[in-house]
Amino acid sequence: MRKTMTSMLAGIGLVLACGTSVYAQDKELTIFWAEWDPANYLQELVNLYEAESGVKVTVETTPWGDFQTKAFTEFNAKGSAYDMVVGDSQWIGAASEAGHYVDLTDFFNKHNLKEVMAPATVKYYAEYPSNSGKYWSIPAEGDAVGWSYRKDWFEDPKEMEAFKAKYGYDLGVPKDWKQLRDIAEFFHRPDEKRYGVAIYTDNSYDALVMGVENAIFSFGGELGDYATYKVDGIVNSEQNVKALEAYKELYSFTPPGWAKSFFIEDNQAITENLAAMSMNYFAFFPALINEASNPNAKVTGFFANPPGPSGDQFAALGGQGISVVSYSQNQEEAMKFLEWFIKDETQKKWAELGGYTASAKVLESPEFQNATPYNKAFYETMFKVKDFWATPEYAELLIQMNQRVYPYITGNQGTAKEVLDSLAADWNATFKKYNRVK
């Protein structure tokens, strides 16, 4: 009995002496994300938080195909399995309106995150409704569409001479979409099994739409007024007609069988010597500088989406923000984690591990821009990004755009004007159905 009592007292003494750390070690947080390399980098990052705070943080993942379904099934059940979620930018409308996300406006304003993070990431990852000053996420994994290219093809003296003779200017990284088109045409040589360009065409989810957005936004177009839901004269504008025509022409310079391509195929276009240039999200570029996955790593270069005919330069946004789930039992602890996550030193470490930081300070630093062959292009892009609709009915809008655009791009059905007029009618009907417009 005496020995037992002594042990009990010793244990109590240990708790009293180390009360904070023991208590902290009982705290656990779960972050839900899709299964890909950035989620692995995040787990490495949060391990540092555990070492500092004693709070264990687990990044739980699921394949991309199940990510949205699994997340919203848990949200709709008001489940507490996840404390935070690194959710797609398009989720923000549905998740905030349904009460699934904690309102982070006060947190956002307290830490001046509108200035700390790259402005476009604030607008598209964090704010909803558009221009409302209401924030639901902290920009976490920045991403956008950029381009890779074969430097050895571009720098071949014979190719350079032939290109200048045909087009009247020097072959190099395209300065605008016209040059992008010219270079794609120049290198398109089916007889040599060499092709001009690889672009997104898969209509299963958002690949094709994100690809087309690169043209639309850089041609000075928009998808609509995100504040008023007006689409007539906007999504079917003259700029968008020209942009869609330009994207369709690029498709004519792709490798054969390119009607269902996304990030895997577009990287393969570079690694397998298929195309001179390839569109892809920056998140998939690390594989292209790794000689184990890209035999052409030493001769692969990168550039930002070029400007359109009037000088507008934008790219389709990818990436995600991190949100606190309303049904979490650990909201206070989650907010403490976010306090740590937004620190400059944390964002710097996030970038070093392979995460794509949205911190303006880190993005602007020479250290970041010189860290990889594509970081400079990523920096340039993250201040010039735009996104798709983030309204709760975005999935319907996405399906409708795919249904209209895909047959035109890959099957030569109809005209760009007819396609976009029909899309405007589709979207008008959808917004009326949800009482967004009268």
mmCIF file with all atom_site columns, N, CA, C and O in Angstrom, residues 369-419:
data_model
loop_
_atom_site.group_PDB
_atom_site.id
_atom_site.type_symbol
_atom_site.label_atom_id
_atom_site.label_alt_id
_atom_site.label_comp_id
_atom_site.label_asym_id
_atom_site.label_entity_id
_atom_site.label_seq_id
_atom_site.pdbx_PDB_ins_code
_atom_site.Cartn_x
_atom_site.Cartn_y
_atom_site.Cartn_z
_atom_site.occupancy
_atom_site.B_iso_or_equiv
_atom_site.pdbx_formal_charge
_atom_site.auth_seq_id
_atom_site.auth_comp_id
_atom_site.auth_asym_id
_atom_site.auth_atom_id
_atom_site.pdbx_PDB_model_num
ATOM 1   N N  . GLN A 1 369 ? 12.637  32.159 -55.203 1.00 0.00 ? 369 GLN A N  1
ATOM 2   C CA . GLN A 1 369 ? 12.574  32.182 -56.662 1.00 0.00 ? 369 GLN A CA 1
ATOM 3   C C  . GLN A 1 369 ? 13.714  31.413 -57.316 1.00 0.00 ? 369 GLN A C  1
ATOM 4   O O  . GLN A 1 369 ? 13.567  30.907 -58.430 1.00 0.00 ? 369 GLN A O  1
ATOM 5   N N  . ASN A 1 370 ? 14.848  31.305 -56.617 1.00 0.00 ? 370 ASN A N  1
ATOM 6   C CA . ASN A 1 370 ? 15.998  30.601 -57.184 1.00 0.00 ? 370 ASN A CA 1
ATOM 7   C C  . ASN A 1 370 ? 16.115  29.160 -56.696 1.00 0.00 ? 370 ASN A C  1
ATOM 8   O O  . ASN A 1 370 ? 17.049  28.453 -57.074 1.00 0.00 ? 370 ASN A O  1
ATOM 9   N N  . ALA A 1 371 ? 15.156  28.711 -55.892 1.00 0.00 ? 371 ALA A N  1
ATOM 10  C CA . ALA A 1 371 ? 15.257  27.380 -55.282 1.00 0.00 ? 371 ALA A CA 1
ATOM 11  C C  . ALA A 1 371 ? 15.049  26.253 -56.288 1.00 0.00 ? 371 ALA A C  1
ATOM 12  O O  . ALA A 1 371 ? 15.637  25.180 -56.153 1.00 0.00 ? 371 ALA A O  1
ATOM 13  N N  . THR A 1 372 ? 14.207  26.458 -57.285 1.00 0.00 ? 372 THR A N  1
ATOM 14  C CA . THR A 1 372 ? 13.961  25.451 -58.321 1.00 0.00 ? 372 THR A CA 1
ATOM 15  C C  . THR A 1 372 ? 13.866  26.147 -59.676 1.00 0.00 ? 372 THR A C  1
ATOM 16  O O  . THR A 1 372 ? 13.666  27.374 -59.740 1.00 0.00 ? 372 THR A O  1
ATOM 17  N N  . PRO A 1 373 ? 13.964  25.414 -60.777 1.00 0.00 ? 373 PRO A N  1
ATOM 18  C CA . PRO A 1 373 ? 13.854  26.034 -62.102 1.00 0.00 ? 373 PRO A CA 1
ATOM 19  C C  . PRO A 1 373 ? 12.473  26.614 -62.397 1.00 0.00 ? 373 PRO A C  1
ATOM 20  O O  . PRO A 1 373 ? 12.327  27.404 -63.330 1.00 0.00 ? 373 PRO A O  1
ATOM 21  N N  . TYR A 1 374 ? 11.456  26.211 -61.626 1.00 0.00 ? 374 TYR A N  1
ATOM 22  C CA . TYR A 1 374 ? 10.098  26.690 -61.918 1.00 0.00 ? 374 TYR A CA 1
ATOM 23  C C  . TYR A 1 374 ? 9.561   27.681 -60.879 1.00 0.00 ? 374 TYR A C  1
ATOM 24  O O  . TYR A 1 374 ? 8.483   28.231 -61.050 1.00 0.00 ? 374 TYR A O  1
ATOM 25  N N  . ASN A 1 375 ? 10.289  27.926 -59.797 1.00 0.00 ? 375 ASN A N  1
ATOM 26  C CA . ASN A 1 375 ? 9.764   28.804 -58.753 1.00 0.00 ? 375 ASN A CA 1
ATOM 27  C C  . ASN A 1 375 ? 9.568   30.239 -59.225 1.00 0.00 ? 375 ASN A C  1
ATOM 28  O O  . ASN A 1 375 ? 8.648   30.923 -58.795 1.00 0.00 ? 375 ASN A O  1
ATOM 29  N N  . LYS A 1 376 ? 10.447  30.718 -60.106 1.00 0.00 ? 376 LYS A N  1
ATOM 30  C CA . LYS A 1 376 ? 10.292  32.087 -60.608 1.00 0.00 ? 376 LYS A CA 1
ATOM 31  C C  . LYS A 1 376 ? 8.980   32.209 -61.387 1.00 0.00 ? 376 LYS A C  1
ATOM 32  O O  . LYS A 1 376 ? 8.225   33.164 -61.219 1.00 0.00 ? 376 LYS A O  1
ATOM 33  N N  . ALA A 1 377 ? 8.695   31.231 -62.234 1.00 0.00 ? 377 ALA A N  1
ATOM 34  C CA . ALA A 1 377 ? 7.436   31.252 -62.992 1.00 0.00 ? 377 ALA A CA 1
ATOM 35  C C  . ALA A 1 377 ? 6.243   31.126 -62.055 1.00 0.00 ? 377 ALA A C  1
ATOM 36  O O  . ALA A 1 377 ? 5.199   31.756 -62.271 1.00 0.00 ? 377 ALA A O  1
ATOM 37  N N  . PHE A 1 378 ? 6.396   30.324 -60.999 1.00 0.00 ? 378 PHE A N  1
ATOM 38  C CA . PHE A 1 378 ? 5.316   30.181 -60.022 1.00 0.00 ? 378 PHE A CA 1
ATOM 39  C C  . PHE A 1 378 ? 5.047   31.509 -59.323 1.00 0.00 ? 378 PHE A C  1
ATOM 40  O O  . PHE A 1 378 ? 3.889   31.921 -59.171 1.00 0.00 ? 378 PHE A O  1
ATOM 41  N N  . TYR A 1 379 ? 6.103   32.184 -58.900 1.00 0.00 ? 379 TYR A N  1
ATOM 42  C CA . TYR A 1 379 ? 5.960   33.505 -58.266 1.00 0.00 ? 379 TYR A CA 1
ATOM 43  C C  . TYR A 1 379 ? 5.218   34.470 -59.192 1.00 0.00 ? 379 TYR A C  1
ATOM 44  O O  . TYR A 1 379 ? 4.268   35.148 -58.781 1.00 0.00 ? 379 TYR A O  1
ATOM 45  N N  . GLU A 1 380 ? 5.641   34.523 -60.441 1.00 0.00 ? 380 GLU A N  1
ATOM 46  C CA . GLU A 1 380 ? 5.010   35.436 -61.400 1.00 0.00 ? 380 GLU A CA 1
ATOM 47  C C  . GLU A 1 380 ? 3.529   35.108 -61.574 1.00 0.00 ? 380 GLU A C  1
ATOM 48  O O  . GLU A 1 380 ? 2.688   35.992 -61.716 1.00 0.00 ? 380 GLU A O  1
ATOM 49  N N  . THR A 1 381 ? 3.220   33.829 -61.532 1.00 0.00 ? 381 THR A N  1
ATOM 50  C CA . THR A 1 381 ? 1.852   33.380 -61.792 1.00 0.00 ? 381 THR A CA 1
ATOM 51  C C  . THR A 1 381 ? 0.922   33.641 -60.616 1.00 0.00 ? 381 THR A C  1
ATOM 52  O O  . THR A 1 381 ? -0.242  34.036 -60.814 1.00 0.00 ? 381 THR A O  1
ATOM 53  N N  . MET A 1 382 ? 1.394   33.437 -59.382 1.00 0.00 ? 382 MET A N  1
ATOM 54  C CA . MET A 1 382 ? 0.503   33.498 -58.225 1.00 0.00 ? 382 MET A CA 1
ATOM 55  C C  . MET A 1 382 ? -0.031  34.899 -57.933 1.00 0.00 ? 382 MET A C  1
ATOM 56  O O  . MET A 1 382 ? -0.945  35.069 -57.129 1.00 0.00 ? 382 MET A O  1
ATOM 57  N N  . PHE A 1 383 ? 0.499   35.896 -58.594 1.00 0.00 ? 383 PHE A N  1
ATOM 58  C CA . PHE A 1 383 ? -0.048  37.246 -58.468 1.00 0.00 ? 383 PHE A CA 1
ATOM 59  C C  . PHE A 1 383 ? -0.954  37.581 -59.656 1.00 0.00 ? 383 PHE A C  1
ATOM 60  O O  . PHE A 1 383 ? -1.436  38.696 -59.782 1.00 0.00 ? 383 PHE A O  1
ATOM 61  N N  . LYS A 1 384 ? -1.164  36.579 -60.533 1.00 0.00 ? 384 LYS A N  1
ATOM 62  C CA . LYS A 1 384 ? -1.955  36.801 -61.747 1.00 0.00 ? 384 LYS A CA 1
ATOM 63  C C  . LYS A 1 384 ? -2.857  35.595 -62.006 1.00 0.00 ? 384 LYS A C  1
ATOM 64  O O  . LYS A 1 384 ? -2.858  35.032 -63.099 1.00 0.00 ? 384 LYS A O  1
ATOM 65  N N  . VAL A 1 385 ? -3.606  35.196 -60.995 1.00 0.00 ? 385 VAL A N  1
ATOM 66  C CA . VAL A 1 385 ? -4.472  34.031 -61.155 1.00 0.00 ? 385 VAL A CA 1
ATOM 67  C C  . VAL A 1 385 ? -5.941  34.403 -60.984 1.00 0.00 ? 385 VAL A C  1
ATOM 68  O O  . VAL A 1 385 ? -6.283  35.354 -60.286 1.00 0.00 ? 385 VAL A O  1
ATOM 69  N N  . LYS A 1 386 ? -6.777  33.628 -61.647 1.00 0.00 ? 386 LYS A N  1
ATOM 70  C CA . LYS A 1 386 ? -8.226  33.760 -61.502 1.00 0.00 ? 386 LYS A CA 1
ATOM 71  C C  . LYS A 1 386 ? -8.815  32.360 -61.410 1.00 0.00 ? 386 LYS A C  1
ATOM 72  O O  . LYS A 1 386 ? -8.167  31.381 -61.791 1.00 0.00 ? 386 LYS A O  1
ATOM 73  N N  . ASP A 1 387 ? -10.061 32.283 -60.948 1.00 0.00 ? 387 ASP A N  1
ATOM 74  C CA . ASP A 1 387 ? -10.638 30.974 -60.670 1.00 0.00 ? 387 ASP A CA 1
ATOM 75  C C  . ASP A 1 387 ? -12.047 30.855 -61.236 1.00 0.00 ? 387 ASP A C  1
ATOM 76  O O  . ASP A 1 387 ? -12.667 31.844 -61.647 1.00 0.00 ? 387 ASP A O  1
ATOM 77  N N  . PHE A 1 388 ? -12.539 29.650 -61.208 1.00 0.00 ? 388 PHE A N  1
ATOM 78  C CA . PHE A 1 388 ? -13.898 29.310 -61.619 1.00 0.00 ? 388 PHE A CA 1
ATOM 79  C C  . PHE A 1 388 ? -14.888 29.791 -60.557 1.00 0.00 ? 388 PHE A C  1
ATOM 80  O O  . PHE A 1 388 ? -14.502 30.258 -59.484 1.00 0.00 ? 388 PHE A O  1
ATOM 81  N N  . TRP A 1 389 ? -16.167 29.681 -60.830 1.00 0.00 ? 389 TRP A N  1
ATOM 82  C CA . TRP A 1 389 ? -17.216 30.008 -59.878 1.00 0.00 ? 389 TRP A CA 1
ATOM 83  C C  . TRP A 1 389 ? -17.030 29.219 -58.576 1.00 0.00 ? 389 TRP A C  1
ATOM 84  O O  . TRP A 1 389 ? -16.705 28.034 -58.609 1.00 0.00 ? 389 TRP A O  1
ATOM 85  N N  . ALA A 1 390 ? -17.244 29.872 -57.438 1.00 0.00 ? 390 ALA A N  1
ATOM 86  C CA . ALA A 1 390 ? -17.153 29.193 -56.139 1.00 0.00 ? 390 ALA A CA 1
ATOM 87  C C  . ALA A 1 390 ? -18.521 29.081 -55.465 1.00 0.00 ? 390 ALA A C  1
ATOM 88  O O  . ALA A 1 390 ? -18.601 28.812 -54.271 1.00 0.00 ? 390 ALA A O  1
ATOM 89  N N  . THR A 1 391 ? -19.580 29.281 -56.205 1.00 0.00 ? 391 THR A N  1
ATOM 90  C CA . THR A 1 391 ? -20.930 29.184 -55.654 1.00 0.00 ? 391 THR A CA 1
ATOM 91  C C  . THR A 1 391 ? -21.264 27.729 -55.329 1.00 0.00 ? 391 THR A C  1
ATOM 92  O O  . THR A 1 391 ? -20.661 26.807 -55.879 1.00 0.00 ? 391 THR A O  1
ATOM 93  N N  . PRO A 1 392 ? -22.230 27.479 -54.438 1.00 0.00 ? 392 PRO A N  1
ATOM 94  C CA . PRO A 1 392 ? -22.568 26.096 -54.070 1.00 0.00 ? 392 PRO A CA 1
ATOM 95  C C  . PRO A 1 392 ? -22.934 25.216 -55.261 1.00 0.00 ? 392 PRO A C  1
ATOM 96  O O  . PRO A 1 392 ? -22.736 23.998 -55.212 1.00 0.00 ? 392 PRO A O  1
ATOM 97  N N  . GLU A 1 393 ? -23.447 25.819 -56.317 1.00 0.00 ? 393 GLU A N  1
ATOM 98  C CA . GLU A 1 393 ? -23.847 25.028 -57.485 1.00 0.00 ? 393 GLU A CA 1
ATOM 99  C C  . GLU A 1 393 ? -22.733 24.938 -58.534 1.00 0.00 ? 393 GLU A C  1
ATOM 100 O O  . GLU A 1 393 ? -22.973 24.626 -59.713 1.00 0.00 ? 393 GLU A O  1
ATOM 101 N N  . TYR A 1 394 ? -21.470 25.169 -58.098 1.00 0.00 ? 394 TYR A N  1
ATOM 102 C CA . TYR A 1 394 ? -20.364 25.182 -59.057 1.00 0.00 ? 394 TYR A CA 1
ATOM 103 C C  . TYR A 1 394 ? -20.249 23.874 -59.833 1.00 0.00 ? 394 TYR A C  1
ATOM 104 O O  . TYR A 1 394 ? -19.858 23.870 -61.007 1.00 0.00 ? 394 TYR A O  1
ATOM 105 N N  . ALA A 1 395 ? -20.594 22.731 -59.207 1.00 0.00 ? 395 ALA A N  1
ATOM 106 C CA . ALA A 1 395 ? -20.448 21.439 -59.895 1.00 0.00 ? 395 ALA A CA 1
ATOM 107 C C  . ALA A 1 395 ? -21.351 21.375 -61.124 1.00 0.00 ? 395 ALA A C  1
ATOM 108 O O  . ALA A 1 395 ? -20.955 20.853 -62.171 1.00 0.00 ? 395 ALA A O  1
ATOM 109 N N  . GLU A 1 396 ? -22.558 21.908 -61.006 1.00 0.00 ? 396 GLU A N  1
ATOM 110 C CA . GLU A 1 396 ? -23.467 21.933 -62.159 1.00 0.00 ? 396 GLU A CA 1
ATOM 111 C C  . GLU A 1 396 ? -22.912 22.844 -63.253 1.00 0.00 ? 396 GLU A C  1
ATOM 112 O O  . GLU A 1 396 ? -22.974 22.512 -64.445 1.00 0.00 ? 396 GLU A O  1
ATOM 113 N N  . LEU A 1 397 ? -22.373 23.987 -62.849 1.00 0.00 ? 397 LEU A N  1
ATOM 114 C CA . LEU A 1 397 ? -21.808 24.926 -63.819 1.00 0.00 ? 397 LEU A CA 1
ATOM 115 C C  . LEU A 1 397 ? -20.630 24.293 -64.549 1.00 0.00 ? 397 LEU A C  1
ATOM 116 O O  . LEU A 1 397 ? -20.461 24.478 -65.756 1.00 0.00 ? 397 LEU A O  1
ATOM 117 N N  . LEU A 1 398 ? -19.833 23.527 -63.819 1.00 0.00 ? 398 LEU A N  1
ATOM 118 C CA . LEU A 1 398 ? -18.667 22.864 -64.397 1.00 0.00 ? 398 LEU A CA 1
ATOM 119 C C  . LEU A 1 398 ? -19.098 21.802 -65.406 1.00 0.00 ? 398 LEU A C  1
ATOM 120 O O  . LEU A 1 398 ? -18.552 21.719 -66.514 1.00 0.00 ? 398 LEU A O  1
ATOM 121 N N  . ILE A 1 399 ? -20.080 21.004 -65.037 1.00 0.00 ? 399 ILE A N  1
ATOM 122 C CA . ILE A 1 399 ? -20.587 19.971 -65.949 1.00 0.00 ? 399 ILE A CA 1
ATOM 123 C C  . ILE A 1 399 ? -21.118 20.604 -67.227 1.00 0.00 ? 399 ILE A C  1
ATOM 124 O O  . ILE A 1 399 ? -20.854 20.135 -68.339 1.00 0.00 ? 399 ILE A O  1
ATOM 125 N N  . GLN A 1 400 ? -21.863 21.707 -67.070 1.00 0.00 ? 400 GLN A N  1
ATOM 126 C CA . GLN A 1 400 ? -22.443 22.374 -68.238 1.00 0.00 ? 400 GLN A CA 1
ATOM 127 C C  . GLN A 1 400 ? -21.366 22.923 -69.162 1.00 0.00 ? 400 GLN A C  1
ATOM 128 O O  . GLN A 1 400 ? -21.471 22.818 -70.392 1.00 0.00 ? 400 GLN A O  1
ATOM 129 N N  . MET A 1 401 ? -20.306 23.481 -68.570 1.00 0.00 ? 401 MET A N  1
ATOM 130 C CA . MET A 1 401 ? -19.230 24.006 -69.417 1.00 0.00 ? 401 MET A CA 1
ATOM 131 C C  . MET A 1 401 ? -18.510 22.874 -70.132 1.00 0.00 ? 401 MET A C  1
ATOM 132 O O  . MET A 1 401 ? -18.189 22.990 -71.331 1.00 0.00 ? 401 MET A O  1
ATOM 133 N N  . ASN A 1 402 ? -18.258 21.775 -69.443 1.00 0.00 ? 402 ASN A N  1
ATOM 134 C CA . ASN A 1 402 ? -17.642 20.622 -70.085 1.00 0.00 ? 402 ASN A CA 1
ATOM 135 C C  . ASN A 1 402 ? -18.497 20.105 -71.245 1.00 0.00 ? 402 ASN A C  1
ATOM 136 O O  . ASN A 1 402 ? -17.992 19.795 -72.330 1.00 0.00 ? 402 ASN A O  1
ATOM 137 N N  . GLN A 1 403 ? -19.811 20.007 -71.005 1.00 0.00 ? 403 GLN A N  1
ATOM 138 C CA . GLN A 1 403 ? -20.711 19.469 -72.021 1.00 0.00 ? 403 GLN A CA 1
ATOM 139 C C  . GLN A 1 403 ? -20.758 20.347 -73.269 1.00 0.00 ? 403 GLN A C  1
ATOM 140 O O  . GLN A 1 403 ? -20.924 19.845 -74.383 1.00 0.00 ? 403 GLN A O  1
ATOM 141 N N  . ARG A 1 404 ? -20.590 21.649 -73.091 1.00 0.00 ? 404 ARG A N  1
ATOM 142 C CA . ARG A 1 404 ? -20.630 22.562 -74.235 1.00 0.00 ? 404 ARG A CA 1
ATOM 143 C C  . ARG A 1 404 ? -19.280 22.659 -74.947 1.00 0.00 ? 404 ARG A C  1
ATOM 144 O O  . ARG A 1 404 ? -19.210 22.655 -76.176 1.00 0.00 ? 404 ARG A O  1
ATOM 145 N N  . VAL A 1 405 ? -18.204 22.743 -74.166 1.00 0.00 ? 405 VAL A N  1
ATOM 146 C CA . VAL A 1 405 ? -16.887 23.039 -74.737 1.00 0.00 ? 405 VAL A CA 1
ATOM 147 C C  . VAL A 1 405 ? -16.201 21.806 -75.327 1.00 0.00 ? 405 VAL A C  1
ATOM 148 O O  . VAL A 1 405 ? -15.565 21.883 -76.384 1.00 0.00 ? 405 VAL A O  1
ATOM 149 N N  . TYR A 1 406 ? -16.334 20.669 -74.664 1.00 0.00 ? 406 TYR A N  1
ATOM 150 C CA . TYR A 1 406 ? -15.588 19.469 -75.080 1.00 0.00 ? 406 TYR A CA 1
ATOM 151 C C  . TYR A 1 406 ? -15.870 19.055 -76.535 1.00 0.00 ? 406 TYR A C  1
ATOM 152 O O  . TYR A 1 406 ? -14.923 18.803 -77.295 1.00 0.00 ? 406 TYR A O  1
ATOM 153 N N  . PRO A 1 407 ? -17.132 18.962 -76.970 1.00 0.00 ? 407 PRO A N  1
ATOM 154 C CA . PRO A 1 407 ? -17.375 18.549 -78.361 1.00 0.00 ? 407 PRO A CA 1
ATOM 155 C C  . PRO A 1 407 ? -16.796 19.536 -79.374 1.00 0.00 ? 407 PRO A C  1
ATOM 156 O O  . PRO A 1 407 ? -16.399 19.136 -80.471 1.00 0.00 ? 407 PRO A O  1
ATOM 157 N N  . TYR A 1 408 ? -16.737 20.808 -78.987 1.00 0.00 ? 408 TYR A N  1
ATOM 158 C CA . TYR A 1 408 ? -16.167 21.814 -79.888 1.00 0.00 ? 408 TYR A CA 1
ATOM 159 C C  . TYR A 1 408 ? -14.658 21.655 -79.999 1.00 0.00 ? 408 TYR A C  1
ATOM 160 O O  . TYR A 1 408 ? -14.105 21.628 -81.105 1.00 0.00 ? 408 TYR A O  1
ATOM 161 N N  . ILE A 1 409 ? -13.985 21.533 -78.856 1.00 0.00 ? 409 ILE A N  1
ATOM 162 C CA . ILE A 1 409 ? -12.524 21.452 -78.858 1.00 0.00 ? 409 ILE A CA 1
ATOM 163 C C  . ILE A 1 409 ? -12.046 20.163 -79.514 1.00 0.00 ? 409 ILE A C  1
ATOM 164 O O  . ILE A 1 409 ? -11.175 20.179 -80.390 1.00 0.00 ? 409 ILE A O  1
ATOM 165 N N  . THR A 1 410 ? -12.593 19.038 -79.098 1.00 0.00 ? 410 THR A N  1
ATOM 166 C CA . THR A 1 410 ? -12.067 17.740 -79.545 1.00 0.00 ? 410 THR A CA 1
ATOM 167 C C  . THR A 1 410 ? -12.799 17.139 -80.738 1.00 0.00 ? 410 THR A C  1
ATOM 168 O O  . THR A 1 410 ? -12.261 16.250 -81.400 1.00 0.00 ? 410 THR A O  1
ATOM 169 N N  . GLY A 1 411 ? -14.037 17.606 -80.997 1.00 0.00 ? 411 GLY A N  1
ATOM 170 C CA . GLY A 1 411 ? -14.831 17.001 -82.065 1.00 0.00 ? 411 GLY A CA 1
ATOM 171 C C  . GLY A 1 411 ? -15.234 17.942 -83.172 1.00 0.00 ? 411 GLY A C  1
ATOM 172 O O  . GLY A 1 411 ? -15.976 17.550 -84.086 1.00 0.00 ? 411 GLY A O  1
ATOM 173 N N  . ASN A 1 412 ? -14.781 19.201 -83.078 1.00 0.00 ? 412 ASN A N  1
ATOM 174 C CA . ASN A 1 412 ? -15.056 20.184 -84.138 1.00 0.00 ? 412 ASN A CA 1
ATOM 175 C C  . ASN A 1 412 ? -16.546 20.390 -84.366 1.00 0.00 ? 412 ASN A C  1
ATOM 176 O O  . ASN A 1 412 ? -17.009 20.589 -85.494 1.00 0.00 ? 412 ASN A O  1
ATOM 177 N N  . GLN A 1 413 ? -17.320 20.354 -83.273 1.00 0.00 ? 413 GLN A N  1
ATOM 178 C CA . GLN A 1 413 ? -18.773 20.519 -83.385 1.00 0.00 ? 413 GLN A CA 1
ATOM 179 C C  . GLN A 1 413 ? -19.182 21.953 -83.067 1.00 0.00 ? 413 GLN A C  1
ATOM 180 O O  . GLN A 1 413 ? -18.930 22.455 -81.969 1.00 0.00 ? 413 GLN A O  1
ATOM 181 N N  . GLY A 1 414 ? -19.821 22.612 -84.034 1.00 0.00 ? 414 GLY A N  1
ATOM 182 C CA . GLY A 1 414 ? -20.318 23.966 -83.830 1.00 0.00 ? 414 GLY A CA 1
ATOM 183 C C  . GLY A 1 414 ? -19.218 25.009 -83.897 1.00 0.00 ? 414 GLY A C  1
ATOM 184 O O  . GLY A 1 414 ? -18.069 24.727 -84.240 1.00 0.00 ? 414 GLY A O  1
ATOM 185 N N  . THR A 1 415 ? -19.587 26.256 -83.572 1.00 0.00 ? 415 THR A N  1
ATOM 186 C CA . THR A 1 415 ? -18.628 27.364 -83.546 1.00 0.00 ? 415 THR A CA 1
ATOM 187 C C  . THR A 1 415 ? -18.422 27.802 -82.102 1.00 0.00 ? 415 THR A C  1
ATOM 188 O O  . THR A 1 415 ? -19.239 27.501 -81.221 1.00 0.00 ? 415 THR A O  1
ATOM 189 N N  . ALA A 1 416 ? -17.348 28.539 -81.872 1.00 0.00 ? 416 ALA A N  1
ATOM 190 C CA . ALA A 1 416 ? -17.076 29.037 -80.523 1.00 0.00 ? 416 ALA A CA 1
ATOM 191 C C  . ALA A 1 416 ? -18.211 29.932 -80.038 1.00 0.00 ? 416 ALA A C  1
ATOM 192 O O  . ALA A 1 416 ? -18.611 29.873 -78.868 1.00 0.00 ? 416 ALA A O  1
ATOM 193 N N  . LYS A 1 417 ? -18.733 30.748 -80.912 1.00 0.00 ? 417 LYS A N  1
ATOM 194 C CA . LYS A 1 417 ? -19.833 31.655 -80.546 1.00 0.00 ? 417 LYS A CA 1
ATOM 195 C C  . LYS A 1 417 ? -21.074 30.860 -80.154 1.00 0.00 ? 417 LYS A C  1
ATOM 196 O O  . LYS A 1 417 ? -21.723 31.162 -79.131 1.00 0.00 ? 417 LYS A O  1
ATOM 197 N N  . GLU A 1 418 ? -21.432 29.844 -80.933 1.00 0.00 ? 418 GLU A N  1
ATOM 198 C CA . GLU A 1 418 ? -22.600 29.012 -80.620 1.00 0.00 ? 418 GLU A CA 1
ATOM 199 C C  . GLU A 1 418 ? -22.422 28.293 -79.278 1.00 0.00 ? 418 GLU A C  1
ATOM 200 O O  . GLU A 1 418 ? -23.352 28.224 -78.465 1.00 0.00 ? 418 GLU A O  1
ATOM 201 N N  . VAL A 1 419 ? -21.219 27.789 -79.050 1.00 0.00 ? 419 VAL A N  1
ATOM 202 C CA . VAL A 1 419 ? -20.934 27.075 -77.800 1.00 0.00 ? 419 VAL A CA 1
ATOM 203 C C  . VAL A 1 419 ? -21.117 27.997 -76.596 1.00 0.00 ? 419 VAL A C  1
ATOM 204 O O  . VAL A 1 419 ? -21.777 27.643 -75.604 1.00 0.00 ? 419 VAL A O  1
#
